[in-house]
mmCIF file of C-alpha atoms in Angstrom:
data_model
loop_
_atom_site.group_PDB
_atom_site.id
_atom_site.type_symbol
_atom_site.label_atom_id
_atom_site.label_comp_id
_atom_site.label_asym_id
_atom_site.label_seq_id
_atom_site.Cartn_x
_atom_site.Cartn_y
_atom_site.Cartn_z
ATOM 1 C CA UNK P 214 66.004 116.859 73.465
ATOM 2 C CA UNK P 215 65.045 116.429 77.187
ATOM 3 C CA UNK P 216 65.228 113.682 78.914
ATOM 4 C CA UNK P 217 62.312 112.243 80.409
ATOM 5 C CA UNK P 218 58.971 111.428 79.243
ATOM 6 C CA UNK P 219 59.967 109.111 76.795
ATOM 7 C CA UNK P 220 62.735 110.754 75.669
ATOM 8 C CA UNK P 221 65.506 108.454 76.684
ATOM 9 C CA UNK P 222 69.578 109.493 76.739
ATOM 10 C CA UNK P 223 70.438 106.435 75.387
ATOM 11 C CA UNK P 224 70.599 107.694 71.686
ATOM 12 C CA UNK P 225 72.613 110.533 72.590
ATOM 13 C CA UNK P 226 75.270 110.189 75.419
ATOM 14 C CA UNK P 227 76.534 113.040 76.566
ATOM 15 C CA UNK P 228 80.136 111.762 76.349
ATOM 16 C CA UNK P 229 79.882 111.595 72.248
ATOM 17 C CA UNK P 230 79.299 115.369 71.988
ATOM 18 C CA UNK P 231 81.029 117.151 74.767
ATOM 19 C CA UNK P 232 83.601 115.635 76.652
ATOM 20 C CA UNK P 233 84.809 118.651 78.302
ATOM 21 C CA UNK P 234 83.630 121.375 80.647
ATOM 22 C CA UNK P 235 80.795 123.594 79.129
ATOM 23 C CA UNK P 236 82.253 126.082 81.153
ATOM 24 C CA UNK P 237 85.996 125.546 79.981
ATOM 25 C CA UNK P 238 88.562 123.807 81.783
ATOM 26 C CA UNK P 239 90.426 126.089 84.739
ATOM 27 C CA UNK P 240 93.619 125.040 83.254
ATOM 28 C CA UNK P 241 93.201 126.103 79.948
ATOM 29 C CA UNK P 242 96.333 126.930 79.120
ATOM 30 C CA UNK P 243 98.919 124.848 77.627
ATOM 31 C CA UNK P 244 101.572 124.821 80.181
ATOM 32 C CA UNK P 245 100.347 122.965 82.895
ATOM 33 C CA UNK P 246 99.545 119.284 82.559
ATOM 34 C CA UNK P 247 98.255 118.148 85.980
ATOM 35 C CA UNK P 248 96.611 120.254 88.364
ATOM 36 C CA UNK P 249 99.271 120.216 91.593
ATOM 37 C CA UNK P 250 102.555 120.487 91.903
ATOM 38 C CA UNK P 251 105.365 118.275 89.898
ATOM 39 C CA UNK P 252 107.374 115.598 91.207
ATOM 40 C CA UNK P 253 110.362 117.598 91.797
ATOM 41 C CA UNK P 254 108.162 120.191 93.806
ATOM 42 C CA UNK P 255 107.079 117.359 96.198
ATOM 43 C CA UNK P 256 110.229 115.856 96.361
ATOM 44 C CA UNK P 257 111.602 119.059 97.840
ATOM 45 C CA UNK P 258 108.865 119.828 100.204
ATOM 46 C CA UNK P 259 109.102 116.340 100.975
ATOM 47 C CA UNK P 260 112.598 116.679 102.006
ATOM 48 C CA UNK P 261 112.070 120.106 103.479
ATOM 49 C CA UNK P 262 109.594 118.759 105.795
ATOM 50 C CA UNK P 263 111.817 115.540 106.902
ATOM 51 C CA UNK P 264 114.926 117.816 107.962
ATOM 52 C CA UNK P 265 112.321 119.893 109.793
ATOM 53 C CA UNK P 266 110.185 117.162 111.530
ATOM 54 C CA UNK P 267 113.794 115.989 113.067
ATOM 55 C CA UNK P 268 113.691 119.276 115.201
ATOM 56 C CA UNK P 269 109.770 119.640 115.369
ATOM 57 C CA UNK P 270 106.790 118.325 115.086
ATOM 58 C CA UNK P 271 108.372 115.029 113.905
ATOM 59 C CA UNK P 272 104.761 113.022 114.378
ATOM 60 C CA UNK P 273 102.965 115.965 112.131
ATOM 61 C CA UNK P 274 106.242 116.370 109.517
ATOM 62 C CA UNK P 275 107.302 112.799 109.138
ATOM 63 C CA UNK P 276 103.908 111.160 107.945
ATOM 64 C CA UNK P 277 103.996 114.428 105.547
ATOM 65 C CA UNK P 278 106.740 114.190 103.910
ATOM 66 C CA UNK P 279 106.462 110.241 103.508
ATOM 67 C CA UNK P 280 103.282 111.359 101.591
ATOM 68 C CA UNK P 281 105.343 113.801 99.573
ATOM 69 C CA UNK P 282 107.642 111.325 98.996
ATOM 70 C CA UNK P 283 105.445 108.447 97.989
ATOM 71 C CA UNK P 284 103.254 111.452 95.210
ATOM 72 C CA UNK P 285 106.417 112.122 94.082
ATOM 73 C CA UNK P 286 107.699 108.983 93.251
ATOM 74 C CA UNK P 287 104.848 108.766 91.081
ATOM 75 C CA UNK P 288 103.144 106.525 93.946
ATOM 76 C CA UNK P 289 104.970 103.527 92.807
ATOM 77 C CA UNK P 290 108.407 101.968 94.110
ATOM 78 C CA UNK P 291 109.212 100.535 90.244
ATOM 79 C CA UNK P 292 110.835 103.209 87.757
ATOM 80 C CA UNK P 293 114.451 104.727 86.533
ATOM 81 C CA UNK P 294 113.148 107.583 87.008
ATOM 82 C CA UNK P 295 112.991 108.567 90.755
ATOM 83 C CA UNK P 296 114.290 111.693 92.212
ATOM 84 C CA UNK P 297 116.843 111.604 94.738
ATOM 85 C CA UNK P 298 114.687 114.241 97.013
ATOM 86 C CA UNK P 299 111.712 112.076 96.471
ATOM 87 C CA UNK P 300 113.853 108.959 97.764
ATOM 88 C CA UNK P 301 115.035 111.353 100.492
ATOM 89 C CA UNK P 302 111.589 112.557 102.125
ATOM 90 C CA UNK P 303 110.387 109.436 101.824
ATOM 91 C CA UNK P 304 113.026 107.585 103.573
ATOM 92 C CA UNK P 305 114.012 110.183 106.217
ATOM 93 C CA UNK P 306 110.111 110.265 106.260
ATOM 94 C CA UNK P 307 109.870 107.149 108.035
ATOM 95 C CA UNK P 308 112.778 107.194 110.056
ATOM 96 C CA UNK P 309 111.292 110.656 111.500
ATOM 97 C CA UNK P 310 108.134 109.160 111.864
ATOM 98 C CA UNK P 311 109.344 106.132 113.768
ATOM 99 C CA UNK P 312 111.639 108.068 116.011
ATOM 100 C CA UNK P 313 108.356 110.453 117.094
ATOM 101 C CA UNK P 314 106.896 107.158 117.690
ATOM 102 C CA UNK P 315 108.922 105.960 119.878
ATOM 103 C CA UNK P 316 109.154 108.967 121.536
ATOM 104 C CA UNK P 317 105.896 109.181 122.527
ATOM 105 C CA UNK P 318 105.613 105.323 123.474
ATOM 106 C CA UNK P 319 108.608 106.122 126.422
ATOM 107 C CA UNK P 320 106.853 109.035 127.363
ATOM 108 C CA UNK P 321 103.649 107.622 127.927
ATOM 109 C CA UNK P 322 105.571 104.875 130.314
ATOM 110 C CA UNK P 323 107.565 107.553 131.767
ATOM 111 C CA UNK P 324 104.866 109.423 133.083
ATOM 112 C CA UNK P 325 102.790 105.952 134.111
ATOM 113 C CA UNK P 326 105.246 105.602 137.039
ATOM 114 C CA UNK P 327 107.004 102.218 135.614
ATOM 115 C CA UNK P 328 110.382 103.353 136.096
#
């Protein structure tokens, strides 16, 4: 029936007869649950990205592998079930972060002429 004209959607929902895709899902096989990358995945990208930011880019890698951290963590701090390279990015994360930081507050003074 179409809607409109009297013809209300009320009596049929579209949720009670198809709750999927008409097109079919783009994961439609069995093997993969979520549609990224698992925990462990981010945890080591996470990580990757920490080590890395130390050397470069530590304003750019830090934030990104706290992020990788935090997803892979399951974006929650409570749980027996956290990965070490999750804990890892997410911690070396923020120390990366905060040293860029404060690297770029003593080079702004630097070059204002204060010292």
């Amino acid at each position: 029936m179409m809607a409109g004209f009297g013809h209300g959607t009320r009596e049929h929902p579209r949720s009670r007869s198809r709750t999927w895709s008409r097109w079919g899902s783009p994961r439609a096989s069995g093997f993969e649950a979520g549609g990224g990358p698992d925990s462990a995945t981010l945890g080591i990208i996470g990580t990757i990205c920490a080590i890395a930011g130390f050397f470069v880019l530590g304003i750019i890698l830090g934030p990104v592998a706290v992020v990788c951290g935090w997803l892979a963590m399951g974006r929650s701090w409570a749980g027996a079930n956290r990965s070490v390279p999750a804990l890892v990015a997410l911690v070396l994360g923020a120390i990366d972060t905060l040293l860029a930081v404060i690297w770029l507050a003593g080079a702004a003074t630097w070059g204002n002429g204060m010292f």
